[in-house]
Amino acid sequence: MTGVDVIGAVTMGGLVATGLTMTIVRIVRSTKPREKQMARLAAELDGRNQVYLRMIENGLAEQDLAWVAGTRGYSVIVHRSFKCYEFVYTPHQPGRIA
């Protein structure tokens, strides 16, 4: 093996390890109790215009997401192709699902 091959192998190993770690962290977050997930979501919805949340990080039903969003003045947009939820600050019509 040349030096370039070793560097490439180490780089690929690092990328695989990073991806695996991120996936494990997201799965662990999604298995937490419902109340903790709702509290974490409520803390994220802090008045910013848009907030994104990956579906893999969340184990809540869409109705729960809409309820938490509505209590904070947000509406939920479900992006199934990107596998994420978008929360848009809409104080005049909170709690809608699109």
Tab-separated table of C-alpha atoms in Angstrom:
chain	number	residue	atom	x	y	z
A	1	MET	CA	0.000	0.000	0.000
A	2	THR	CA	1.187	3.437	-0.829
A	3	GLY	CA	0.794	6.479	1.343
A	4	VAL	CA	-2.136	7.711	-0.718
A	5	ASP	CA	-3.982	4.398	-0.235
A	6	VAL	CA	-3.481	4.574	3.528
A	7	ILE	CA	-4.748	8.150	3.701
A	8	GLY	CA	-7.781	7.206	1.590
A	9	ALA	CA	-8.556	4.204	3.797
A	10	VAL	CA	-8.253	6.256	6.976
A	11	THR	CA	-10.464	8.990	5.525
A	12	MET	CA	-13.142	6.511	4.451
A	13	GLY	CA	-13.045	4.832	7.859
A	14	GLY	CA	-13.485	8.185	9.551
A	15	LEU	CA	-16.453	9.085	7.355
A	16	VAL	CA	-18.127	5.733	8.002
A	17	ALA	CA	-17.586	6.070	11.765
A	18	THR	CA	-18.995	9.623	11.757
A	19	GLY	CA	-22.074	8.591	9.784
A	20	LEU	CA	-22.709	5.608	12.031
A	21	THR	CA	-22.357	7.739	15.176
A	22	MET	CA	-24.801	10.356	13.878
A	23	THR	CA	-27.353	7.670	12.987
A	24	ILE	CA	-27.091	6.075	16.430
A	25	VAL	CA	-27.554	9.451	18.165
A	26	ARG	CA	-30.663	10.215	16.076
A	27	ILE	CA	-32.204	6.815	16.756
A	28	VAL	CA	-31.560	7.140	20.506
A	29	ARG	CA	-33.265	10.556	20.496
A	30	SER	CA	-36.335	9.128	18.771
A	31	THR	CA	-36.780	6.374	21.391
A	32	LYS	CA	-37.011	8.735	24.361
A	33	PRO	CA	-40.358	9.028	26.180
A	34	ARG	CA	-43.094	11.055	24.473
A	35	GLU	CA	-43.112	13.775	27.146
A	36	LYS	CA	-39.356	14.349	26.824
A	37	GLN	CA	-39.588	14.558	23.047
A	38	MET	CA	-42.438	17.058	23.290
A	39	ALA	CA	-40.493	19.160	25.808
A	40	ARG	CA	-37.423	19.121	23.564
A	41	LEU	CA	-39.513	20.205	20.570
A	42	ALA	CA	-41.146	22.993	22.577
A	43	ALA	CA	-37.695	24.258	23.564
A	44	GLU	CA	-36.616	24.299	19.902
A	45	LEU	CA	-39.647	26.399	18.909
A	46	ASP	CA	-38.341	29.591	20.449
A	47	GLY	CA	-39.687	32.282	18.119
A	48	ARG	CA	-37.460	31.776	15.072
A	49	ASN	CA	-39.211	32.058	11.702
A	50	GLN	CA	-38.348	28.485	10.656
A	51	VAL	CA	-37.205	25.403	12.530
A	52	TYR	CA	-36.317	22.069	10.907
A	53	LEU	CA	-36.453	18.658	12.577
A	54	ARG	CA	-35.436	15.378	10.937
A	55	MET	CA	-38.020	12.618	11.076
A	56	ILE	CA	-35.455	10.101	12.340
A	57	GLU	CA	-34.826	12.276	15.423
A	58	ASN	CA	-38.467	12.254	16.392
A	59	GLY	CA	-40.898	9.484	17.305
A	60	LEU	CA	-43.952	11.705	17.805
A	61	ALA	CA	-47.161	11.441	15.789
A	62	GLU	CA	-48.021	14.318	13.456
A	63	GLN	CA	-50.950	15.275	15.724
A	64	ASP	CA	-48.541	15.644	18.665
A	65	LEU	CA	-46.211	17.753	16.535
A	66	ALA	CA	-49.117	19.978	15.479
A	67	TRP	CA	-50.303	20.347	19.066
A	68	VAL	CA	-46.871	21.404	20.360
A	69	ALA	CA	-46.371	23.682	17.355
A	70	GLY	CA	-49.799	25.264	17.841
A	71	THR	CA	-49.117	26.050	21.488
A	72	ARG	CA	-45.965	27.899	20.383
A	73	GLY	CA	-47.561	29.733	17.428
A	74	TYR	CA	-46.136	27.489	14.704
A	75	SER	CA	-47.563	25.443	11.841
A	76	VAL	CA	-46.044	22.164	10.619
A	77	ILE	CA	-45.044	21.330	7.055
A	78	VAL	CA	-44.201	17.669	6.446
A	79	HIS	CA	-41.474	17.114	3.847
A	80	ARG	CA	-41.674	13.382	3.169
A	81	SER	CA	-39.159	13.480	0.308
A	82	PHE	CA	-36.541	15.218	2.491
A	83	LYS	CA	-37.641	13.262	5.594
A	84	CYS	CA	-37.970	16.303	7.809
A	85	TYR	CA	-40.545	18.531	9.462
A	86	GLU	CA	-40.532	22.278	8.938
A	87	PHE	CA	-42.052	24.474	11.604
A	88	VAL	CA	-43.043	27.926	10.382
A	89	TYR	CA	-43.903	30.717	12.805
A	90	THR	CA	-47.534	31.631	12.077
A	91	PRO	CA	-49.010	33.278	15.166
A	92	HIS	CA	-52.190	34.179	13.234
A	93	GLN	CA	-52.937	30.487	12.303
A	94	PRO	CA	-51.009	28.148	14.611
A	95	GLY	CA	-51.273	24.388	14.650
A	96	ARG	CA	-51.898	23.713	10.965
A	97	ILE	CA	-50.384	20.685	9.190
A	98	ALA	CA	-49.400	20.943	5.533
